[in-house]
Short mmCIF file of C-alpha atoms in Angstrom, two decimals:
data_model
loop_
_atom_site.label_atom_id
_atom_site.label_comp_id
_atom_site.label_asym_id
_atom_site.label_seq_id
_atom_site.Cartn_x
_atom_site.Cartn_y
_atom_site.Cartn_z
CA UNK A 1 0.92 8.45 11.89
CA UNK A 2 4.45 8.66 13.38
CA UNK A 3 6.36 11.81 14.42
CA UNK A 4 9.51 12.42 15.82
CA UNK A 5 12.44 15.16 17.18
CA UNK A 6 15.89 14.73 15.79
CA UNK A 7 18.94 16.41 17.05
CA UNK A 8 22.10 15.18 18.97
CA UNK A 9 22.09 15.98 22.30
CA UNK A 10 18.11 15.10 21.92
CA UNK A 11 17.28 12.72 25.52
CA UNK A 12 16.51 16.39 27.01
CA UNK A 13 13.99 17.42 24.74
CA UNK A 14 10.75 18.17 25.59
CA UNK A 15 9.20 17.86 22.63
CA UNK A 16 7.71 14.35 22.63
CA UNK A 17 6.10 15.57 25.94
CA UNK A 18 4.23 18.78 24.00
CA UNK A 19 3.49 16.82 21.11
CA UNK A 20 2.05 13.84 22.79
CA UNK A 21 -0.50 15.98 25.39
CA UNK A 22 -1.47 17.52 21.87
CA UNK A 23 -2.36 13.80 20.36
CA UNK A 24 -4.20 12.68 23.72
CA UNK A 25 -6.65 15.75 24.20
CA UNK A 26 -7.83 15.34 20.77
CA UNK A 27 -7.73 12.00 20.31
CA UNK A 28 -5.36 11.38 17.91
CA UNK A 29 -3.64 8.06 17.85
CA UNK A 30 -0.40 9.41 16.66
CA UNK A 31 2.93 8.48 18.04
CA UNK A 32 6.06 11.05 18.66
CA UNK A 33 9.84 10.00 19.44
CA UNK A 34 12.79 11.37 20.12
CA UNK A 35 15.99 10.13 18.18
CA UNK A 36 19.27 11.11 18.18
CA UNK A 37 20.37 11.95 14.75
CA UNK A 38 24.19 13.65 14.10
CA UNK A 39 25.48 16.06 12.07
CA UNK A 40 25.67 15.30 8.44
CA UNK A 41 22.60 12.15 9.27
CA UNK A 42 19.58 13.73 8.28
CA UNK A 43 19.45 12.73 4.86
CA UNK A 44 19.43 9.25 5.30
CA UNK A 45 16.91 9.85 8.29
CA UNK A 46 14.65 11.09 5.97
CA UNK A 47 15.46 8.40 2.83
CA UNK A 48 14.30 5.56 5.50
CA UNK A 49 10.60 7.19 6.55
CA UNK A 50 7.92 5.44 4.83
CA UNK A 51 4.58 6.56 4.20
CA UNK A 52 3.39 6.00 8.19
CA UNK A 53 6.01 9.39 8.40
CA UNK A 54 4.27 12.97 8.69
CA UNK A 55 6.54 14.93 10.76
CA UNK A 56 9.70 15.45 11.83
CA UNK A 57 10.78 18.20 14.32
CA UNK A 58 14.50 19.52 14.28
CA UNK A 59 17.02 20.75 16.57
CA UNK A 60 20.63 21.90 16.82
CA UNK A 61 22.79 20.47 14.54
CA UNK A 62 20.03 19.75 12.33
CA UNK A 63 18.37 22.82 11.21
CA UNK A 64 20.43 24.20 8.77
CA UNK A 65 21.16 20.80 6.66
CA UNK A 66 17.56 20.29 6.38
CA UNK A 67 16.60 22.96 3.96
CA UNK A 68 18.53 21.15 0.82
CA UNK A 69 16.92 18.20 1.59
CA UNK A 70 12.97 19.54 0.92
CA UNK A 71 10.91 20.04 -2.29
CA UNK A 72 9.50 23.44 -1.05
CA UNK A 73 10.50 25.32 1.45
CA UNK A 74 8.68 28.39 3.43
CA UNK A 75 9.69 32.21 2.99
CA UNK A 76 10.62 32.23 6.61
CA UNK A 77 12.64 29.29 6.42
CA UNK A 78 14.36 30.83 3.69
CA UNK A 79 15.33 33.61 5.26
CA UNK A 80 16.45 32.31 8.03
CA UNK A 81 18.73 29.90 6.29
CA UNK A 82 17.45 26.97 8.94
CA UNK A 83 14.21 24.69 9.13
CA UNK A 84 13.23 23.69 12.29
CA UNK A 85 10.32 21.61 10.98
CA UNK A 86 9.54 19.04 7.77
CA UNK A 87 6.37 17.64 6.95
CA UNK A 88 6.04 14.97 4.07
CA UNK A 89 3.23 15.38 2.86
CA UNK A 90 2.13 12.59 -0.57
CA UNK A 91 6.15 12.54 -1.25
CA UNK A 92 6.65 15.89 -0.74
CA UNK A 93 8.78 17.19 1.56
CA UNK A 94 7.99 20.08 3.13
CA UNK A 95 10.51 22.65 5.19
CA UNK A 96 9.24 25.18 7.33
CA UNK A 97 10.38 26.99 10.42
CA UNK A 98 8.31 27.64 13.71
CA UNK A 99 10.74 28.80 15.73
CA UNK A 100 10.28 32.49 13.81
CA UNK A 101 6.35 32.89 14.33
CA UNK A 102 6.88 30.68 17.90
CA UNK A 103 9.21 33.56 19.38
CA UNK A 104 7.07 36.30 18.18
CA UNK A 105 4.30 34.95 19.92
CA UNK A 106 5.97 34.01 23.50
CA UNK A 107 7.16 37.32 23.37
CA UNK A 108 3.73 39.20 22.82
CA UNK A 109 2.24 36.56 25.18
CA UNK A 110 3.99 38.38 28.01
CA UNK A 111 5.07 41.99 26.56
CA UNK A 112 2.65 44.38 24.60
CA UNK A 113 4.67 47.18 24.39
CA UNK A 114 7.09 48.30 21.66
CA UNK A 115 9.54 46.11 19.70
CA UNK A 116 12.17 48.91 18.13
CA UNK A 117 15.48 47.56 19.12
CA UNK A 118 16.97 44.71 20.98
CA UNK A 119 20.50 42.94 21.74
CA UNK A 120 21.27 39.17 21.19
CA UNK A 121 23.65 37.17 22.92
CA UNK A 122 25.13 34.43 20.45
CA UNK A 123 24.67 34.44 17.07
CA UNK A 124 23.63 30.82 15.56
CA UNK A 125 20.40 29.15 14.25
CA UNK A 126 18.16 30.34 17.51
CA UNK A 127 19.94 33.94 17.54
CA UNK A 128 18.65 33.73 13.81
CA UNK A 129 15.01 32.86 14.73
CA UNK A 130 14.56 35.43 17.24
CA UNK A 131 15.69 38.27 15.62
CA UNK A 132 13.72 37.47 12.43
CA UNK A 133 10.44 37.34 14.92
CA UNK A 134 11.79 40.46 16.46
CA UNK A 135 11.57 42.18 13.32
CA UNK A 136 8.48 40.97 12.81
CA UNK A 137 7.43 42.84 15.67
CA UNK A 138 8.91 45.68 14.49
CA UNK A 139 12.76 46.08 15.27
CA UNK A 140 14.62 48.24 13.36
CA UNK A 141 17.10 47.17 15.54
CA UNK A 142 19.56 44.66 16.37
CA UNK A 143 22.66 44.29 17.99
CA UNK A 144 23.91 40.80 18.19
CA UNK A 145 26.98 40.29 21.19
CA UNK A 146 29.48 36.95 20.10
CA UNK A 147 32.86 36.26 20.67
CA UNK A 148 33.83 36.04 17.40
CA UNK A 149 32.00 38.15 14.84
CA UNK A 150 32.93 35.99 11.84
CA UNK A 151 30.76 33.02 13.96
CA UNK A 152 27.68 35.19 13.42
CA UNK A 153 27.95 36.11 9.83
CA UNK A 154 25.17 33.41 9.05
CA UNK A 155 23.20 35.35 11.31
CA UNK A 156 23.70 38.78 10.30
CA UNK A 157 22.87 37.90 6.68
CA UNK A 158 19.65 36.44 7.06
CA UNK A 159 18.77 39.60 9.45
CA UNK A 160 19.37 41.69 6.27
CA UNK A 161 17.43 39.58 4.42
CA UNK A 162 14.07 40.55 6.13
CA UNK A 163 12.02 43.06 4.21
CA UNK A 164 12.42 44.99 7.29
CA UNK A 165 16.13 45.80 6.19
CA UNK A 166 16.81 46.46 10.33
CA UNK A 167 20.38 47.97 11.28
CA UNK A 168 22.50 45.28 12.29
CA UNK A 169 25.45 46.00 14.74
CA UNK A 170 27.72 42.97 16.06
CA UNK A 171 29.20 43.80 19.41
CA UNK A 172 31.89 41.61 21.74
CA UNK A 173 29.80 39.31 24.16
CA UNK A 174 32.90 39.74 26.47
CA UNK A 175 32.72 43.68 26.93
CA UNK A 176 29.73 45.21 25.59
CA UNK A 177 26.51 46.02 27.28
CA UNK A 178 22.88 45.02 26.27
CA UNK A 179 20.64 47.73 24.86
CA UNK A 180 17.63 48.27 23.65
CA UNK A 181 13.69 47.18 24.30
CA UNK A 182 14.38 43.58 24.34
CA UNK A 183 17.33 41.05 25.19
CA UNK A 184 17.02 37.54 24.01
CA UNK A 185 19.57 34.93 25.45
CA UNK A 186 20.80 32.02 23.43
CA UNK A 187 23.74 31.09 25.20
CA UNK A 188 24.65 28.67 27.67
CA UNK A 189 23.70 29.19 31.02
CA UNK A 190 27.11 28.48 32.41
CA UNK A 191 28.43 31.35 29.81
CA UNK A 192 25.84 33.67 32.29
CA UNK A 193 28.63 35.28 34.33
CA UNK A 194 28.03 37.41 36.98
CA UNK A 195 29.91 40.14 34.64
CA UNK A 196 27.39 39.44 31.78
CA UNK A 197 24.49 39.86 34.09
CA UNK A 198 25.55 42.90 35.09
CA UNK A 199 26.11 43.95 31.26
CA UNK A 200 22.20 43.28 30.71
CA UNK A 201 20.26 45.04 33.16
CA UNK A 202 19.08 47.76 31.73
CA UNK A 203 16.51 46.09 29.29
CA UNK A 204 12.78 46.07 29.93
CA UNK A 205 12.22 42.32 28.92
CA UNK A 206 15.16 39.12 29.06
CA UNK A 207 13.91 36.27 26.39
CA UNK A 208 15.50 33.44 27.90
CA UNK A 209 15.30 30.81 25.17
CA UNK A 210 16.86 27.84 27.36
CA UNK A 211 13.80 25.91 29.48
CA UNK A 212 16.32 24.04 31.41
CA UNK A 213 18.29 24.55 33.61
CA UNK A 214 15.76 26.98 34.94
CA UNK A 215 16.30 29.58 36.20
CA UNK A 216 19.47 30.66 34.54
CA UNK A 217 21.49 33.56 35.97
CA UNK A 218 19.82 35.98 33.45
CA UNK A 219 16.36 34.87 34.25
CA UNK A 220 17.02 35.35 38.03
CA UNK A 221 18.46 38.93 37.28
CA UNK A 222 15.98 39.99 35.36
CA UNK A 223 13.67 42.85 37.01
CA UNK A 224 11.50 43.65 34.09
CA UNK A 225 9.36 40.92 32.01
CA UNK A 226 10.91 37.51 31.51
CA UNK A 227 10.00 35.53 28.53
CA UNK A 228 11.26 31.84 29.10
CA UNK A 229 12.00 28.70 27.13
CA UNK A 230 8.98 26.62 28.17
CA UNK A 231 7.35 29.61 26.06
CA UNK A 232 9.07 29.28 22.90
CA UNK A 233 9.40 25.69 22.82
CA UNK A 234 5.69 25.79 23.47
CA UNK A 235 4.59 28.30 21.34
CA UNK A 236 6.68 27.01 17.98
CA UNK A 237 5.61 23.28 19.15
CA UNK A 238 1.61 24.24 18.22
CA UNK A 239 2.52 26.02 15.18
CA UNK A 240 4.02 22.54 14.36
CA UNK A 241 1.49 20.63 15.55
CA UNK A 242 -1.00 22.37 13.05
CA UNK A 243 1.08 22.09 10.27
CA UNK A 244 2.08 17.68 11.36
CA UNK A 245 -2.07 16.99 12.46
CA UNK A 246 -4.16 20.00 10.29
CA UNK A 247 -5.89 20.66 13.80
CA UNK A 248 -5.15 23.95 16.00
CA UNK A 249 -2.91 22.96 18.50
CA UNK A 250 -4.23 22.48 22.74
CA UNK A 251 -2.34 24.99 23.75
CA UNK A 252 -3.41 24.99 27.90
CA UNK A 253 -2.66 21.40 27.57
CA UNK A 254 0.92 21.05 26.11
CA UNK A 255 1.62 23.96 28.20
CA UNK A 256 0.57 21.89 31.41
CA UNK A 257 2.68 18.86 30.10
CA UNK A 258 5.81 20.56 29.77
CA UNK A 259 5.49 22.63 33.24
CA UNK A 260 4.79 19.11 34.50
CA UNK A 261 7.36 17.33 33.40
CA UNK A 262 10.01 20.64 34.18
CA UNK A 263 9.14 20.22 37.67
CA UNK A 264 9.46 16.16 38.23
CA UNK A 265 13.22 16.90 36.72
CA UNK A 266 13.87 19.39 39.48
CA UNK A 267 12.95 17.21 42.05
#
């Protein structure tokens, strides 16, 4: 069976490293790729798999075009208005999205405590993720911080679309401080200035959803607990390889992978 990652920037994924530990400690002769698809491409990505296809894994600028395209799509890809996964499945498409249940568990990996409020920095298809896991976990919470509000309006509707119904507040990413139990990062690390830092201090645990470059200036900052990227993209990588193989995902060993292959990049 044949996998693959889409997005465009996509040589830096990781994914095909995850994915293919998964295959080789169960024994799966699968195969997993990654291919740059553009804006506006997945469509006719998806018209040329044949029946070898199961899986395809999504990224940014793909995640939001790629609910249109399914037969059936899951609740929490529906409310978050983005799929980060399809599975075809005996031509059915399938569009789900493990970024949501992928964040809630890096988080709760490394923090037990209490999930009431938190702040977001950036407000696009992985601010949407994590704050729909955040509510999950409880937050009543959340205060997104852009630089233009009408940028994260996307956002702040599918965050009232959780049963939760949480408070959302949208802040300026360029003044306002970070509050709450939680901070999640999905900005560039070269947006991380020293100002910002010192904006977003005063929160018990930084989600850092970037995995490289590593650390970022957030991540070094950070005094309390510090959730990284390796976690999500490991976490929401097993919850798709469940859903692409119908095994439970070797967790230890995509985790080792991806450490793995983060450090031969640094050297």
């Amino acid at each position: 069976m044949k996998c693959a990652v889409l997005g465009d920037p996509i040589a830096h994924s990781l994914s095909p490293i995850l994915h293919k530990a998964g295959y080789s400690a169960l024994g799966l002769d699968w195969s997993y790729k990654a291919k740059r698809v553009a804006s506006g491409g997945l469509a006719d990505f998806v018209g040329g798999c044949g029946p070898e296809w199961r899986g395809l894994s999504l990224t940014m600028p793909l995640k939001r075009e790629s609910i249109a395209l399914a037969d059936t799509v899951t609740e929490r890809a529906r409310l978050a208005g983005a799929a980060n996964t399809l599975v075809f499945d005996d031509g059915t498409l399938h569009a789900d999205n493990t970024d949501i249940p992928g964040a809630a568990a890096a988080i709760r990996e490394r923090y037990d405590g209490r999930v009431l409020s938190a702040t977001i920095l950036g407000g696009g298809a992985t601010a949407t993720s994590t704050a729909l896991a955040l509510c999950d976990l409880g937050a009543t919470e959340i205060r997104l911080l852009v630089r233009s509000a009408d940028r994260a309006s996307e956002t702040v509707a599918a965050i009232h679309r959780h049963p939760s119904a949480p408070v959302v507040t949208v802040g300026s990413l360029a003044d306002d401080f970070a509050e709450g139990d939680v901070l999640v990062s999905t900005i560039p690390a070269e947006a991380q200035t020293p100002d910002l830092v010192s904006r977003c201090d005063d929160v018990e645990v930084t989600f850092e959803v970037l995995y490289h470059p590593w650390p970022t200036p957030l991540a070094r900052a950070t005094n309390g607990v510090l959730v990284g990227g390796l976690d999500l993209l490991v976490h929401q990588a097993a919850v798709q390889f469940s859903l692409f193989t119908g095994h439970e995902a070797p967790l230890a060993e995509m985790r080792a992978a991806g450490e793995a292959e983060l450090a031969a990049r640094t050297v």
